[in-house]
CSV table of C-alpha atoms in Angstrom, one decimal:
chain,number,residue,atom,x,y,z
A,1,MET,CA,52.4,133.3,127.2
A,2,SER,CA,51.6,130.0,128.1
A,3,ALA,CA,53.1,127.6,125.4
A,4,THR,CA,53.0,123.9,125.0
A,5,SER,CA,56.1,121.5,124.7
A,6,ASN,CA,56.5,121.6,120.9
A,7,GLY,CA,56.6,126.1,121.4
A,8,ARG,CA,52.8,126.2,120.4
A,9,ALA,CA,50.8,128.9,122.5
A,10,ARG,CA,48.1,127.5,124.7
A,11,ALA,CA,45.5,129.4,122.9
A,12,SER,CA,42.5,126.8,123.4
A,13,PHE,CA,41.5,124.0,125.7
A,14,VAL,CA,39.5,121.4,125.7
A,15,ALA,CA,38.6,118.8,128.8
A,16,VAL,CA,37.1,115.6,128.2
A,17,GLY,CA,35.9,113.0,130.9
A,18,ASP,CA,33.6,112.3,133.6
A,19,SER,CA,32.5,114.3,137.4
A,20,PHE,CA,36.4,115.0,138.0
A,21,THR,CA,36.6,117.2,135.0
A,22,GLU,CA,33.1,118.2,134.9
A,23,GLY,CA,33.9,119.8,138.3
A,24,LEU,CA,31.5,118.2,141.2
A,25,ASN,CA,31.2,119.3,143.7
A,26,ASP,CA,33.1,122.6,143.2
A,27,PRO,CA,30.0,125.2,143.2
A,28,GLY,CA,30.2,128.1,140.4
A,29,PRO,CA,29.1,131.8,140.6
A,30,ASP,CA,26.4,130.7,138.2
A,31,GLY,CA,25.0,128.2,140.1
A,32,GLY,CA,26.6,125.3,138.4
A,33,PHE,CA,29.8,123.5,138.8
A,34,ARG,CA,33.3,125.1,138.5
A,35,GLY,CA,36.0,122.7,138.9
A,36,TRP,CA,40.0,122.1,138.6
A,37,ALA,CA,39.5,122.6,134.5
A,38,ASP,CA,37.6,125.8,134.8
A,39,ARG,CA,40.4,127.0,137.2
A,40,VAL,CA,43.0,126.1,135.2
A,41,ALA,CA,41.1,128.0,132.0
A,42,GLU,CA,40.8,131.3,133.9
A,43,ARG,CA,44.7,131.2,134.6
A,44,LEU,CA,45.7,130.1,131.1
A,45,ALA,CA,43.2,133.2,129.5
A,46,LEU,CA,45.3,135.2,131.4
A,47,ASP,CA,48.3,135.2,129.1
A,48,GLU,CA,46.6,134.5,125.8
A,49,PRO,CA,44.2,137.3,124.1
A,50,GLY,CA,41.2,135.1,122.5
A,51,PHE,CA,42.0,132.0,124.8
A,52,ARG,CA,39.1,129.7,123.7
A,53,TYR,CA,37.8,126.8,126.0
A,54,ALA,CA,35.4,123.8,126.0
A,55,ASN,CA,34.4,121.5,128.5
A,56,LEU,CA,32.9,118.2,127.2
A,57,ALA,CA,32.6,116.1,130.8
A,58,VAL,CA,29.7,114.7,132.0
A,59,ARG,CA,29.2,112.8,135.2
A,60,GLY,CA,29.0,109.3,135.3
A,61,LYS,CA,30.3,108.2,131.9
A,62,LEU,CA,32.1,105.0,131.3
A,63,LEU,CA,35.6,105.2,129.4
A,64,GLU,CA,34.0,103.8,126.3
A,65,GLN,CA,31.5,106.2,126.3
A,66,VAL,CA,34.1,109.1,126.6
A,67,VAL,CA,36.0,107.9,123.9
A,68,THR,CA,32.9,107.4,121.8
A,69,ASP,CA,30.9,110.6,122.6
A,70,GLN,CA,33.7,112.8,123.8
A,71,VAL,CA,37.1,112.1,121.8
A,72,PRO,CA,36.1,112.5,118.3
A,73,VAL,CA,34.6,115.9,119.0
A,74,ALA,CA,37.6,117.3,120.9
A,75,VAL,CA,39.5,115.9,117.6
A,76,ALA,CA,37.4,117.6,115.4
A,77,MET,CA,37.9,121.0,117.6
A,78,ARG,CA,42.1,120.7,117.0
A,79,PRO,CA,42.6,122.5,120.5
A,80,ASP,CA,46.3,122.9,121.6
A,81,LEU,CA,45.7,121.7,124.9
A,82,VAL,CA,43.8,118.3,126.0
A,83,SER,CA,42.8,117.1,129.4
A,84,PHE,CA,41.5,113.4,128.9
A,85,CYS,CA,40.8,111.7,132.5
A,86,ALA,CA,38.5,108.7,132.3
A,87,GLY,CA,38.0,105.2,133.7
A,88,ALA,CA,37.3,105.5,137.6
A,89,ASN,CA,33.5,104.8,137.0
A,90,ASP,CA,34.4,101.4,134.9
A,91,LEU,CA,36.8,100.2,138.1
A,92,LEU,CA,34.5,100.5,140.6
A,93,ARG,CA,32.1,98.0,139.0
A,94,PRO,CA,32.7,94.1,139.2
A,95,GLY,CA,34.7,92.5,136.6
A,96,ALA,CA,36.4,95.6,135.4
A,97,ASP,CA,39.6,94.9,133.4
A,98,PRO,CA,42.0,97.3,133.5
A,99,ASP,CA,44.5,95.9,130.6
A,100,ARG,CA,41.4,95.7,128.6
A,101,MET,CA,40.3,99.6,129.5
A,102,ALA,CA,44.3,100.6,128.7
A,103,LYS,CA,43.9,99.7,125.4
A,104,THR,CA,40.8,101.7,124.6
A,105,PHE,CA,42.4,104.6,126.6
A,106,ALA,CA,45.7,104.0,124.2
A,107,ARG,CA,43.6,104.3,121.4
A,108,ALA,CA,42.1,107.4,122.6
A,109,VAL,CA,45.5,109.3,123.2
A,110,ARG,CA,47.3,108.2,120.0
A,111,GLU,CA,43.5,110.0,118.4
A,112,LEU,CA,44.7,113.0,120.4
A,113,ARG,CA,48.2,113.2,120.1
A,114,ALA,CA,47.6,112.9,116.1
A,115,THR,CA,46.2,116.2,116.1
A,116,GLY,CA,49.4,118.1,117.4
A,117,ALA,CA,47.5,118.8,120.5
A,118,GLU,CA,49.5,118.8,124.1
A,119,VAL,CA,47.6,116.1,126.2
A,120,LEU,CA,47.4,116.0,129.9
A,121,LEU,CA,46.6,112.6,131.3
A,122,PHE,CA,46.0,111.7,135.1
A,123,THR,CA,46.2,109.3,137.5
A,124,GLY,CA,43.6,108.9,140.1
A,125,VAL,CA,44.2,109.6,143.8
A,126,ASP,CA,45.0,106.4,145.9
A,127,PRO,CA,41.5,105.0,147.2
A,128,ARG,CA,42.6,103.4,150.3
A,129,ASP,CA,40.9,105.7,152.5
A,130,THR,CA,37.5,105.5,150.3
A,131,PRO,CA,34.8,103.3,151.5
A,132,ILE,CA,33.6,102.7,147.8
A,133,MET,CA,36.7,102.6,146.2
A,134,ARG,CA,39.1,100.4,148.3
A,135,ARG,CA,38.5,97.2,147.7
A,136,ALA,CA,38.8,98.1,144.1
A,137,ARG,CA,42.5,99.6,144.7
A,138,GLY,CA,44.5,96.7,142.9
A,139,ARG,CA,42.3,97.7,139.7
A,140,PHE,CA,42.9,101.5,140.2
A,141,ALA,CA,46.8,100.8,140.9
A,142,ILE,CA,47.1,98.5,137.6
A,143,PHE,CA,45.2,101.1,135.4
A,144,TYR,CA,46.9,104.0,136.3
A,145,LEU,CA,50.3,102.2,136.1
A,146,HIS,CA,49.2,101.9,132.6
A,147,VAL,CA,48.1,105.6,132.3
A,148,ARG,CA,51.5,106.3,133.1
A,149,SER,CA,53.1,104.4,130.7
A,150,ILE,CA,50.9,105.5,127.9
A,151,ALA,CA,51.9,109.2,128.9
A,152,ASP,CA,55.4,108.0,128.2
A,153,LEU,CA,54.7,106.3,125.2
A,154,TYR,CA,53.2,109.0,123.4
A,155,GLY,CA,54.8,111.9,125.0
A,156,CYS,CA,51.7,113.3,127.0
A,157,ARG,CA,51.9,115.3,130.4
A,158,LEU,CA,50.9,113.3,133.8
A,159,VAL,CA,49.3,114.9,136.5
A,160,ASP,CA,50.2,112.1,139.3
A,161,LEU,CA,47.2,112.4,142.2
A,162,TRP,CA,48.1,109.7,143.8
A,163,SER,CA,51.2,111.4,145.0
A,164,MET,CA,49.1,114.2,146.2
A,165,GLN,CA,48.8,113.6,149.9
A,166,GLY,CA,46.8,116.7,150.6
A,167,LEU,CA,44.0,114.9,148.5
A,168,ARG,CA,44.3,112.1,151.2
A,169,ASP,CA,42.2,114.3,153.7
A,170,TRP,CA,38.6,114.1,153.8
A,171,ARG,CA,38.6,118.0,154.2
A,172,ALA,CA,39.2,118.0,150.4
A,173,TRP,CA,36.1,115.8,149.5
A,174,SER,CA,32.7,116.7,149.5
A,175,GLU,CA,29.7,114.9,151.8
A,176,ASP,CA,29.6,112.2,149.0
A,177,ARG,CA,32.9,111.1,149.7
A,178,LEU,CA,33.3,110.2,145.7
A,179,HIS,CA,33.9,113.9,144.5
A,180,MET,CA,36.4,116.7,145.5
A,181,ASN,CA,35.0,119.8,147.2
A,182,GLU,CA,36.2,123.5,146.2
A,183,GLU,CA,39.6,123.0,148.3
A,184,GLY,CA,40.2,119.7,146.5
A,185,HIS,CA,39.4,121.1,143.0
A,186,ARG,CA,42.0,124.0,143.9
A,187,LEU,CA,44.6,122.0,144.5
A,188,VAL,CA,44.4,119.7,141.4
A,189,ALA,CA,44.3,123.0,139.4
A,190,ALA,CA,47.6,124.0,141.2
A,191,ARG,CA,49.1,120.5,140.4
A,192,VAL,CA,48.0,120.8,136.4
A,193,LEU,CA,49.3,124.4,136.2
A,194,ASP,CA,52.9,123.2,137.7
A,195,VAL,CA,53.0,120.0,135.3
A,196,LEU,CA,52.1,122.8,132.7
A,197,GLY,CA,54.8,124.8,133.6
A,198,VAL,CA,52.2,128.3,134.3
A,199,PRO,CA,53.2,129.7,137.2
A,200,GLY,CA,50.5,131.9,139.6
A,201,GLY,CA,48.4,129.2,140.2
A,202,GLY,CA,49.2,128.7,144.2
A,203,SER,CA,50.6,125.6,145.8
A,204,TRP,CA,49.2,122.2,145.2
A,205,ARG,CA,51.1,121.0,148.4
A,206,LYS,CA,48.9,121.0,151.4
A,207,GLU,CA,49.5,120.7,155.3
A,208,TRP,CA,45.9,120.4,156.9
A,209,PRO,CA,46.0,121.3,160.4
A,210,PRO,CA,45.1,118.6,162.9
A,211,ARG,CA,41.4,117.1,162.7
A,212,PRO,CA,39.3,117.5,165.5
A,213,VAL,CA,38.2,114.5,167.9
A,214,VAL,CA,34.9,113.0,166.8
A,215,ALA,CA,33.1,110.7,169.4
A,216,PRO,CA,32.3,107.3,168.1
A,217,ARG,CA,28.7,107.6,168.2
A,218,ASP,CA,28.8,110.6,166.0
A,219,ARG,CA,31.1,109.3,163.7
A,220,ARG,CA,28.7,106.0,163.3
A,221,ALA,CA,25.9,108.4,162.7
A,222,GLU,CA,27.9,110.5,160.1
A,223,ASP,CA,28.4,107.0,158.3
A,224,ALA,CA,24.9,106.0,158.7
A,225,ARG,CA,23.8,109.1,157.1
A,226,TRP,CA,26.2,108.7,154.1
A,227,MET,CA,25.1,105.1,153.5
A,228,ARG,CA,21.3,106.4,153.2
A,229,GLU,CA,22.1,109.7,151.5
A,230,HIS,CA,24.9,109.0,148.9
A,231,LEU,CA,25.7,104.8,148.7
A,232,LEU,CA,22.5,103.7,148.8
A,233,PRO,CA,21.2,106.0,145.8
A,234,TRP,CA,24.2,105.0,143.8
A,235,VAL,CA,23.9,101.1,144.5
A,236,GLY,CA,20.3,101.7,143.1
A,237,ARG,CA,21.6,103.3,140.2
A,238,ARG,CA,23.9,100.6,139.4
A,239,ILE,CA,20.9,98.3,139.7
A,240,ARG,CA,19.1,100.1,137.6
A,241,GLY,CA,21.6,100.0,134.8
A,242,THR,CA,21.2,104.1,135.0
A,243,SER,CA,23.8,107.0,135.7
A,244,SER,CA,23.7,110.2,137.4
A,245,GLY,CA,24.5,111.6,133.9
A,246,ASP,CA,22.2,110.3,131.5
A,247,THR,CA,20.3,113.2,131.4
A,248,ILE,CA,23.2,115.9,131.7
A,249,THR,CA,25.0,117.6,128.6
A,250,PRO,CA,27.9,119.3,128.5
A,251,LYS,CA,28.7,122.5,130.4
A,252,ARG,CA,30.8,123.9,127.7
A,253,PRO,CA,29.6,122.2,124.6
A,254,GLU,CA,31.3,124.7,122.0
A,255,LEU,CA,35.2,125.8,121.6
A,256,ALA,CA,34.4,129.2,122.5
A,257,PRO,CA,36.3,132.7,124.0
A,258,TYR,CA,36.4,132.4,127.8
A,259,GLU,CA,35.1,134.6,129.8
């Protein structure tokens, strides 16, 4: 049986956040997205008859939106385990203040911990090699240092993606270079289960084979296609003040038995 740090059985799990937790771009069997949270739920369900799971995450959401729209729902559900990951979409925007964000983040963690739930927090992947994110690397580092401190202060479990070298390889990411692919989500799920002390999740350590050599001309063509198909639409949404998640609803809005 899987149990929390205070001995409670992990009979229910609620996932809160943005596209990372929704599961983009890990294709699921039903035509939607699977993702690391579904993979973790699948493993936890093996140990607990009647296990229940909800995933409230929606792509594109900012930290304040997650805290306002999703956290109160998770609190009302009173699950045994809650995962909370948000803030990356804010940090991509000019003028984002990681210190102010940390106060909002800490308030949400206090509310979740007050229910008695075990809370799972995340640092992000080091954005050094990511074209859009690397210029904001300093903001990301400051915010995730805050997350580490908040996890320590409130007794949360921390999943440190920053240290996962396997996620530094582009083969763990989808074509948009912003969301992990199937293998990336599998590695994160394995790390989460390891942090939770649940066996059978596989290894989160990944040694990739040498990368094939790509001719400079082919590399330039690939970068141009990425800009046309992914970067420019992303910039356009920022200019219009819209989000990829504006018309999206949570894929598992109710805490229900997991099949």
